[in-house]
XYZ file of C-alpha atoms in Angstrom:
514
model
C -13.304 -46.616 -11.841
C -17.207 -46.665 -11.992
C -20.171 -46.759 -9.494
C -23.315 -48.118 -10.086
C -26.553 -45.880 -9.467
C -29.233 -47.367 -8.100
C -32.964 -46.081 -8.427
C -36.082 -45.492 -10.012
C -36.631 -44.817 -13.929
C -38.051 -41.308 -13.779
C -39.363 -42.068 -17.549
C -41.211 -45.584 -15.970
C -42.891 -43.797 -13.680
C -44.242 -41.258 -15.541
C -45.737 -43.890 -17.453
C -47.186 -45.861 -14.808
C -48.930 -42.264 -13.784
C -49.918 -42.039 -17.396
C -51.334 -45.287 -17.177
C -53.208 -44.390 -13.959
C -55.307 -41.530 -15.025
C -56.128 -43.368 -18.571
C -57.621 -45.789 -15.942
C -58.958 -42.847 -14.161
C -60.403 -41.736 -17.394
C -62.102 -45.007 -18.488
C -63.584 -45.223 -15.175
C -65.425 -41.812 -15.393
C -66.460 -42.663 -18.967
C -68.025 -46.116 -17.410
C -69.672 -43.888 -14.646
C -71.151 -41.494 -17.151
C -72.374 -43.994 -19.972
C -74.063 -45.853 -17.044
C -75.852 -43.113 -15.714
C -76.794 -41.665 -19.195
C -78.304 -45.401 -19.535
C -80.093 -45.253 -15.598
C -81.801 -42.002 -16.046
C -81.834 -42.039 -19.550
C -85.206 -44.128 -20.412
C -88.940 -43.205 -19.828
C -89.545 -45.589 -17.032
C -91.022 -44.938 -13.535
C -92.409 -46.827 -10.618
C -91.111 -47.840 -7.100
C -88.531 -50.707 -8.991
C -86.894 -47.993 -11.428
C -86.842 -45.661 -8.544
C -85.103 -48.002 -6.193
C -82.996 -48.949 -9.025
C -81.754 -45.180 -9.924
C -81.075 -44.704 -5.859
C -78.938 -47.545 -5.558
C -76.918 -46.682 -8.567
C -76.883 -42.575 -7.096
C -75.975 -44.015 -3.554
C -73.930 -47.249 -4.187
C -72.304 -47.930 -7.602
C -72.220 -44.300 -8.963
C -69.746 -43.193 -5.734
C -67.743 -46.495 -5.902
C -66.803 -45.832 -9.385
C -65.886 -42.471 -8.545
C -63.661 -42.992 -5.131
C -61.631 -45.492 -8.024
C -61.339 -42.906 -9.848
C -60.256 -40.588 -7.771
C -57.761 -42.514 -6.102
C -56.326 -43.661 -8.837
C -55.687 -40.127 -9.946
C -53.813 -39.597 -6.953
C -51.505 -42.295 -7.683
C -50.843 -40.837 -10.367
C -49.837 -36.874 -9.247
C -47.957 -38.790 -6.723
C -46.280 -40.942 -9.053
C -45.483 -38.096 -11.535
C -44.093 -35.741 -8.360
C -41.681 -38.859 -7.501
C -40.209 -38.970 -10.855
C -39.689 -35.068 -10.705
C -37.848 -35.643 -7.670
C -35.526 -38.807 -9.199
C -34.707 -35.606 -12.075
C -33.289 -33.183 -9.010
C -30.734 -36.085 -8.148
C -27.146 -36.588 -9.630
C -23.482 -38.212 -8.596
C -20.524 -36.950 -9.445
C -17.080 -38.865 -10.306
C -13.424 -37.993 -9.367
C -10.206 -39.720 -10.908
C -6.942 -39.595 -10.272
C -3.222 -40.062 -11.971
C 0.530 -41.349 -10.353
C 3.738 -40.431 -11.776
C 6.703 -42.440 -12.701
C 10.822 -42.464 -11.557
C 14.170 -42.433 -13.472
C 17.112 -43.214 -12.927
C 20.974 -42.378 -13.573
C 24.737 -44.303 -13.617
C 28.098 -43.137 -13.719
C 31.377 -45.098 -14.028
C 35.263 -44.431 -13.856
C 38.489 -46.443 -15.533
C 41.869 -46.207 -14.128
C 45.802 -47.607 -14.682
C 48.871 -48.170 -13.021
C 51.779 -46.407 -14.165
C 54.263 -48.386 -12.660
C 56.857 -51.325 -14.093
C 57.282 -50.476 -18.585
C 54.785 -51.329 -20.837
C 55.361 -54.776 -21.801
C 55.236 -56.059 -18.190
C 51.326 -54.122 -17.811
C 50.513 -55.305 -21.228
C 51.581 -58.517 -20.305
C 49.824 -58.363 -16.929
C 46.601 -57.039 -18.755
C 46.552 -59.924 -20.808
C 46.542 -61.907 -18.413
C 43.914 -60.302 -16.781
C 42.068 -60.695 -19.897
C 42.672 -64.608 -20.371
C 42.372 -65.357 -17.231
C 38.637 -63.327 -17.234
C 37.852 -64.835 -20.780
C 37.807 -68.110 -19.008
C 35.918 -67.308 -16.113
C 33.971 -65.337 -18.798
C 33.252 -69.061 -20.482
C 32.780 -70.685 -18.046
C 30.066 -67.903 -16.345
C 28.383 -67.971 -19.583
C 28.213 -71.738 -19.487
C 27.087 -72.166 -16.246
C 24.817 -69.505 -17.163
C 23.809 -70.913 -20.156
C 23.302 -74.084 -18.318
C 20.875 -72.528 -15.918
C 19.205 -70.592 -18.849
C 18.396 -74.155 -20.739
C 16.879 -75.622 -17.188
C 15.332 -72.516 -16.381
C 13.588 -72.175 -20.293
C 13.043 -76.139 -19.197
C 11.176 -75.553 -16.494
C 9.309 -72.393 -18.081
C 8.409 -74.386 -20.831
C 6.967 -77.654 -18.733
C 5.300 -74.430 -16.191
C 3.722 -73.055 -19.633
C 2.869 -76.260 -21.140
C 0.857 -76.852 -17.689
C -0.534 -73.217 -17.355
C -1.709 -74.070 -20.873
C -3.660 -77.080 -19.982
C -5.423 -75.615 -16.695
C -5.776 -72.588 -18.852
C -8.009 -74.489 -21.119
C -9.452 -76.438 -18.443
C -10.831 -73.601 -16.765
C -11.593 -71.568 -20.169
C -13.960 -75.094 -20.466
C -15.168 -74.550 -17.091
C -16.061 -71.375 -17.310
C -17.329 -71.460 -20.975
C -19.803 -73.830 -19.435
C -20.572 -71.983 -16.733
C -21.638 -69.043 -18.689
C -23.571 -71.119 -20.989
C -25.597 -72.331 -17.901
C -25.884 -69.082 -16.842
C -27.105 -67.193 -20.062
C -29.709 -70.461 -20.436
C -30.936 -69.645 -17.115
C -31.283 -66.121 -17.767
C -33.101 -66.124 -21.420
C -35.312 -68.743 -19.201
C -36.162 -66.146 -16.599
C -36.837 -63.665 -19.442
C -39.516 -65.841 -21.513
C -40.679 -67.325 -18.383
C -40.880 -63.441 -17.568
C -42.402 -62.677 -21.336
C -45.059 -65.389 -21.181
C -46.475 -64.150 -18.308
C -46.650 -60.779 -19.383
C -48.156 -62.177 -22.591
C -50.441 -64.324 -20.674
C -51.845 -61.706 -18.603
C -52.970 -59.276 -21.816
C -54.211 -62.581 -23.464
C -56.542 -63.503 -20.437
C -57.468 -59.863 -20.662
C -59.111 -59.721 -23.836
C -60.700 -63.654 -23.343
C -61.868 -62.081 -20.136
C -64.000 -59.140 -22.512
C -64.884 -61.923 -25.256
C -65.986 -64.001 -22.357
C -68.456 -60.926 -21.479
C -69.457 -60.052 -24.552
C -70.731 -63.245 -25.227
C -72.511 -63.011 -22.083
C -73.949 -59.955 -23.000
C -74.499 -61.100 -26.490
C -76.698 -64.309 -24.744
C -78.413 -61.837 -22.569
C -80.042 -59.748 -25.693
C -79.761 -61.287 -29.203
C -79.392 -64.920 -28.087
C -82.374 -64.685 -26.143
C -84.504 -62.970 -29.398
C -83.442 -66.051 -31.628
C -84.371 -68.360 -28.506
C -87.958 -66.913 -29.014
C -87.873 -64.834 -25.389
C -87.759 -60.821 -25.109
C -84.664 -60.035 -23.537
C -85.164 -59.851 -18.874
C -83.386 -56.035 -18.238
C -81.827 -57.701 -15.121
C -79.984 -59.966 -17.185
C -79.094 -56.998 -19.651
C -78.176 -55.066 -17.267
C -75.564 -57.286 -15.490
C -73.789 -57.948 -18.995
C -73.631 -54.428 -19.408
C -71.501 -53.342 -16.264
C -69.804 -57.035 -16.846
C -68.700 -55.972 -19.643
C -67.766 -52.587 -18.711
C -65.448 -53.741 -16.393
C -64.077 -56.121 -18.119
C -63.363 -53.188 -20.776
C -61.438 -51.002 -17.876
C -59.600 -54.215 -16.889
C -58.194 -54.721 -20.411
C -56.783 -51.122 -20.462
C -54.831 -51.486 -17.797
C -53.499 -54.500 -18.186
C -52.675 -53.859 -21.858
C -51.291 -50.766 -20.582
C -49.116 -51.820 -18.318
C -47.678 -54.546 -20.671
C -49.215 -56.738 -18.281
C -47.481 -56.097 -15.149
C -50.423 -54.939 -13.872
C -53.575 -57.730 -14.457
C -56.524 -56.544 -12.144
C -58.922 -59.295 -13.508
C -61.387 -56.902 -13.437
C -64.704 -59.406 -13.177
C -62.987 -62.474 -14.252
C -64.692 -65.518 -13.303
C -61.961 -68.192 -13.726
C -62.290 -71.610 -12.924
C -63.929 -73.851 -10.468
C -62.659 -76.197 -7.742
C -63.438 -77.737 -4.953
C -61.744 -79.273 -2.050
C -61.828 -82.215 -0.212
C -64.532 -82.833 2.730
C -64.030 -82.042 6.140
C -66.277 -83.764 8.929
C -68.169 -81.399 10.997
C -68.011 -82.363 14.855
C -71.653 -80.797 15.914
C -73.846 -80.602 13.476
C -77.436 -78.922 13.798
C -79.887 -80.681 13.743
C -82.435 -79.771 10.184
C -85.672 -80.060 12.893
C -87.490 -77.658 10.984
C -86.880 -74.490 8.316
C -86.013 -72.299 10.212
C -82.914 -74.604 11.267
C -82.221 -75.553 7.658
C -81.939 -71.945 6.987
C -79.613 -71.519 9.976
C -77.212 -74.264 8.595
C -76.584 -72.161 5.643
C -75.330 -69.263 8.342
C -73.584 -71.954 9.855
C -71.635 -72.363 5.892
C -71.243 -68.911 6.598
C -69.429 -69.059 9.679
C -67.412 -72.027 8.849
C -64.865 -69.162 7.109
C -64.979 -67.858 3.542
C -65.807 -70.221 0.711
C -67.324 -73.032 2.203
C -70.528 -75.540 1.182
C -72.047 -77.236 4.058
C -73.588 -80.758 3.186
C -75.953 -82.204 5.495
C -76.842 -85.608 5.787
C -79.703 -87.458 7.650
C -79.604 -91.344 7.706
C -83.236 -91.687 8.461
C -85.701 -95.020 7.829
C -86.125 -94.342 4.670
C -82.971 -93.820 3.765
C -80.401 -90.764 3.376
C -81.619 -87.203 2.893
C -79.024 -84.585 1.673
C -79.249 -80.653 2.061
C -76.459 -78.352 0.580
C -76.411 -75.234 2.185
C -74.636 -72.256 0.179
C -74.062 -68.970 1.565
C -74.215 -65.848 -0.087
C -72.078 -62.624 -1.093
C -68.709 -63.083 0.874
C -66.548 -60.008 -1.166
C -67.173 -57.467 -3.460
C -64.023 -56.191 -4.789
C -64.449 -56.123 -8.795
C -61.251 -57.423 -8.973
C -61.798 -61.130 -8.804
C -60.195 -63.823 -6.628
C -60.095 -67.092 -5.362
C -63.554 -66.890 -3.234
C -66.558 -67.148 -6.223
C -68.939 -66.094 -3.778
C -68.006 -62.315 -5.076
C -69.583 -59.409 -6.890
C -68.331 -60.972 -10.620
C -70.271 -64.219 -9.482
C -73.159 -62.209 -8.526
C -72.778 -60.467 -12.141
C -72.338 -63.696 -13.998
C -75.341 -65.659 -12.482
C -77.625 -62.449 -12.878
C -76.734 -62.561 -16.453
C -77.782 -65.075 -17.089
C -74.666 -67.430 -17.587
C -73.449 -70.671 -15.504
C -70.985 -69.015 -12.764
C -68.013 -70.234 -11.368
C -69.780 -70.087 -8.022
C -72.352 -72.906 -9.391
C -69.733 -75.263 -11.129
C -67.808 -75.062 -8.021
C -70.797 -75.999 -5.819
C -71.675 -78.683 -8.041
C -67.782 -80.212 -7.512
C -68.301 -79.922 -3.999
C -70.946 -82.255 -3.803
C -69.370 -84.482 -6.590
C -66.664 -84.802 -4.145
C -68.751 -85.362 -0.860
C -69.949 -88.786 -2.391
C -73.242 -88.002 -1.616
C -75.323 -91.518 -1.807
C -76.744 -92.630 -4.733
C -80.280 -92.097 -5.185
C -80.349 -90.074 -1.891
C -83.025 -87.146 -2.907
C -81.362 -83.933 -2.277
C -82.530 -80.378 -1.427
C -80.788 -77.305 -2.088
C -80.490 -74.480 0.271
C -79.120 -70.998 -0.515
C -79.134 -67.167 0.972
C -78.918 -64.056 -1.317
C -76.375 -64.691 -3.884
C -76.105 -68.896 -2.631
C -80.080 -68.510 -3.629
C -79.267 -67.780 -7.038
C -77.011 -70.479 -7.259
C -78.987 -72.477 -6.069
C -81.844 -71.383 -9.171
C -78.987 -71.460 -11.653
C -78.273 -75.077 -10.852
C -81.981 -76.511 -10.675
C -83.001 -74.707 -14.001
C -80.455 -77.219 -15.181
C -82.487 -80.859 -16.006
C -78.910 -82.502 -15.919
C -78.085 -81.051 -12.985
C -81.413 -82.132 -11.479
C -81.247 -85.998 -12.331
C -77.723 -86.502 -11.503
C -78.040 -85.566 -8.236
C -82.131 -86.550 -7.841
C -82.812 -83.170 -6.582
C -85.972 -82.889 -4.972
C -86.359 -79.404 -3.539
C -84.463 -76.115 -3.502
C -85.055 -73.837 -0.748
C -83.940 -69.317 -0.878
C -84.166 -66.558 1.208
C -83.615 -63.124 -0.038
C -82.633 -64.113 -3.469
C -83.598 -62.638 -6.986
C -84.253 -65.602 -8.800
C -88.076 -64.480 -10.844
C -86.046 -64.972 -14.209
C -84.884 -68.700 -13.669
C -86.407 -71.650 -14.632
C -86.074 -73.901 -12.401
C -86.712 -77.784 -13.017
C -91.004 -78.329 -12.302
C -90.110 -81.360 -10.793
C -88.155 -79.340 -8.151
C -90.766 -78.525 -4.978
C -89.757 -74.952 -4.118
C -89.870 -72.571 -1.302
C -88.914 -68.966 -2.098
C -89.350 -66.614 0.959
C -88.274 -62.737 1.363
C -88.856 -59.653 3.855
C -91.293 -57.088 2.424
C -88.312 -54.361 2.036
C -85.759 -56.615 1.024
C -83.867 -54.626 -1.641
C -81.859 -57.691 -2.895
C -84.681 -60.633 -3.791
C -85.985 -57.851 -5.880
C -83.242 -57.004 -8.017
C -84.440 -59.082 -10.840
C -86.798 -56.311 -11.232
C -89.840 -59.234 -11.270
C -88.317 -60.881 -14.182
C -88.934 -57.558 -16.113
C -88.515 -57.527 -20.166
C -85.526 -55.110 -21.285
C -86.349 -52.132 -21.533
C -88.446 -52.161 -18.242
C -91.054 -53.751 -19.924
C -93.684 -55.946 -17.555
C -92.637 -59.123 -17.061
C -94.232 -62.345 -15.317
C -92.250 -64.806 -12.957
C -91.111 -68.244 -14.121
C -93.271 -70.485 -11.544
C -94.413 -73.534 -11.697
C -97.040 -75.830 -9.910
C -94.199 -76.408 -7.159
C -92.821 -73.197 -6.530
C -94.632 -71.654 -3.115
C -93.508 -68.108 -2.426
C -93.773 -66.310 1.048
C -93.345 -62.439 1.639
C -92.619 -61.986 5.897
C -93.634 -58.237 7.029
C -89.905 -56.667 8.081
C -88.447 -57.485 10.850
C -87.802 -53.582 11.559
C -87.999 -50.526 9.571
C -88.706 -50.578 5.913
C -86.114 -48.693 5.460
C -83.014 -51.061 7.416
C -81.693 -52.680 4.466
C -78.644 -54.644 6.190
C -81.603 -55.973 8.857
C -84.052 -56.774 6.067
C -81.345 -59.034 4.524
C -79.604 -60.354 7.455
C -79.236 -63.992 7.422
C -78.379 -65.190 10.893
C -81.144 -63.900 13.047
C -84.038 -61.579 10.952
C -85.081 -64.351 7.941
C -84.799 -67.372 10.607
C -86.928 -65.629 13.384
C -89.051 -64.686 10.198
C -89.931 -68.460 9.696
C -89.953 -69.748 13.209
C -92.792 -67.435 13.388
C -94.731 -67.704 10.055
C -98.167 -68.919 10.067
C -98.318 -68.569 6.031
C -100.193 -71.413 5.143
C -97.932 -72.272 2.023
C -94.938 -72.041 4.156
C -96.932 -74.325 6.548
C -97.525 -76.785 4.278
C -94.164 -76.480 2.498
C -92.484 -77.208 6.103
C -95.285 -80.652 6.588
C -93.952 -81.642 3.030
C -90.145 -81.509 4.020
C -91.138 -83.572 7.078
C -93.018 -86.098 5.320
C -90.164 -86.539 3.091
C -87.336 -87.151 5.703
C -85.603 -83.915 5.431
C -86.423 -82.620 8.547
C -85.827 -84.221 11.940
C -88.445 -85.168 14.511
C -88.125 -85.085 18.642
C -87.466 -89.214 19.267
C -86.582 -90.108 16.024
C -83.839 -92.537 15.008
C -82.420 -90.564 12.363
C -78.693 -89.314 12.872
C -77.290 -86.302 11.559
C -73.657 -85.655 9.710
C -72.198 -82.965 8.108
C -69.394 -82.105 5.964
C -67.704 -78.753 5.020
C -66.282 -78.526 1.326
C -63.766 -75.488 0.477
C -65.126 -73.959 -2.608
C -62.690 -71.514 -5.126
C -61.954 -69.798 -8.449
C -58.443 -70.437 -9.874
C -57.187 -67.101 -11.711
């Protein structure tokens, strides 16, 4: 007799806590290189300062609370498989005993009448049991023959079902042992799959980092430290993200910073769409994107007299968990686009309006927020970007986009609150390392600073998108933003009181497939 235990592998575990604080480990060493690199070059000025506090306040702790935690896992890990050790079964078994048994018999005569007469008698006796001797053994053997008969036509059909169900079953396990080696290379390829993806997701990086330094030297152009500096913790990441899914045999893929692959979604009407009457409600559209739940492009269209005008409004930053997932609008798109490379984010906005049929020949302005206002850069610097889609003007708010170039044919209006840490991230298109750098504008690019809508020092209300850069524009009297606003009129993207222009709008579900 056996049982079957059931419970964890003490050995498993201890190597899933081993695992852990390698992870641990690597994150520290990430922490440490990156601060060595912060604080380690002769650079000063309110930029690098701001720069050094974020990392001190911000990126510095994250790294660290990762760390931490995951070094927690694994003591508590490594104190369950102690535990699994203390456990044990034990087994009893038993016997049985058999019986025996005994006979006797007994013979007697008759002494009566002589000898002849009983030996006569006994003969007899003896013919007369010979025969029913003969004929009991040929009855017998009569019933033996039918009985061997019907053994042998019992046998002869055990035999067949015998091999019909040895066939049966034969089959059966034949099916089943196919459908198990299935589950184990389905099982296997996964695995496999997951460590491959791992190290194209740190090729994919390098490269990216690669593009950001040396590329840019044989492209003629110093390398921008933004850009440098975004590869760098890509591919830092990326690095950790390897470990432990290597590590794990790829049972555990975190996809640290992997930006995937685009899609889009099919259109959905909007039932009350806002009316684009001036900036300020263009820019209030995009928090309307916002709104409309995680992931989503809102595409505006006015049907005016001189035909259709289209604004795409993307939103900004929606998660920042390293680990990537399905919404782009994420910290790895944020490190992506500030790289310098074409994001997931942008490919998938640029489906989304592929798949809103937007009118031929309609002009189109793009409108983004923060990290939707890099997008929105990354797309216009793009000349085949620009003429499929006969964009016209591009529109951000609290976006650092200094280091694109953006299209000169594209009119654009970049606005930002005085203490507005984000929209200065690009460090003013800065040359790596720290050196002075000059923005990338051309004829058509107007750009408006708005005093802070509270204290200098209120990030989250410096940055906010649904009520402080809005109120900021209702009540600008910047003369470029002024005559930015007449030119949007004149060109039928904004609204008028009386006019017969009508308003639609459609909501397109953006993603990243991992």
């Amino acid at each position: 007799m056996s049982d079957t235990m059931q419970g964890q592998d003490p050995e498993q575990v201890r190597a899933l806590a081993k695992m852990l604080e390698d992870g641990a480990s690597q994150l520290e060493s990430v922490k440490s290189i990156t601060s060595v690199a912060v604080w380690g070059f002769d650079g000063a000025g309110p930029n690098v300062e701001q720069m050094r506090g974020e990392w001190e306040s911000q990126h510095a702790p994250m790294l660290g609370t990762v760390a931490e935690s995951l070094t927690t896992y694994a003591q508590r890990a490594r104190a369950n498989a102690d535990a699994q050790d203390q456990t044990s079964n034990t087994y009893d078994g038993g016997g049985f005993a058999g019986v025996s048994t005994q006979g006797s018999g007994s013979t007697g005569g008759d002494d009566d009448g002589g000898v002849l007469d009983w030996l006569g008698d006994k003969a007899g006796d003896l013919w007369d049991a010979g025969g029913d001797g003969v004929d009991w053994v040929g009855d017998k053997a009569g019933d033996a023959a039918g009985w061997i008969g019907d053994r042998a036509t019992d046998l002869w059909d055990a035999g067949g079902n015998a091999v019909d169900w040895i066939g049966d079953k034969g089959s059966d396990a034949l099916g089943w042992l196919g459908d198990r080696g299935s589950d184990v290379l389905g099982w296997l390829g996964d695995r496999g799959s997951a460590i491959g993806g791992a190290f194209m997701n740190v090729g994919d990086a390098g490269l990216q980092l690669w593009d950001a330094t040396g590329g840019a030297i044989l492209d003629g152009e110093w390398p921008r430290t933004t850009e440098v500096l975004a590869s760098g913790i890509r591919l830092a990441g990326t690095t950790v993200g390897l470990g432990l899914t290597a590590g794990s045999l790829g049972m555990f893929d975190p996809k640290v910073f992997d930006d995937g692959d685009p899609y889009a979604g099919d259109p959905t009407d909007v039932a009350a769409p806002r009316e684009p009457s001036s900036i300020s409600e263009v820019a209030l559209g995009v928090t309307d994107s916002y709104n409309a739940g995680d992931g989503n492009v809102r595409i505006t269209t006015i049907d005016g007299p001189d035909g259709p005008r289209v604004i795409v409004n993307v939103p900004g930053t929606e998660a920042w968990n390293p680990s990537a997932g399905d919404n782009p609008m994420d910290l790895t798109g944020n490190l992506v686009t500030a790289g310098g490379s074409r994001s997931t984010m942008s490919e998938a906005v640029m489906l989304a309006m592929r798949n809103a049929d937007i009118p031929p020949g309609a002009e189109v302005m793009m409108v983004g927020h923060s990290q939707g206002g890099m997008t929105v850069a990354d797309l216009t610097s793009d000349p085949g970007f620009v003429n499929e889609f006969n964009v016209t003007h591009a529109m951000t708010y609290g976006s650092p986009i200094d280091s694109a170039h953006i299209d000169p044919s594209v009119s654009v209006l970049e606005m930002q609150h005085q203490h507005d840490v984000v929209p200065r991230l690009d460090l003013g298109d800065s040359r790596f390392p720290f050196l002075p750098g000059g923005q990338n504008e051309s004829a058509n690019h107007t750009s408006v600073t708005f005093d802070d809508p509270g204290s200098a020092f209120n990030a989250v209300a410096n940055h906010d998108h649904a009520e402080a850069y809005p109120n900021s524009m209702a009540n600008s009297t910047d003369p470029g933003y002024l005559a930015y606003q007449q030119e949007l009129r004149d060109s039928g993207f904004l609204t008028s009181p009386g006019s017969s222009s009508t308003v639609t709008a459609q909501d397109v579900h953006v993603g990243r497939k991992n």
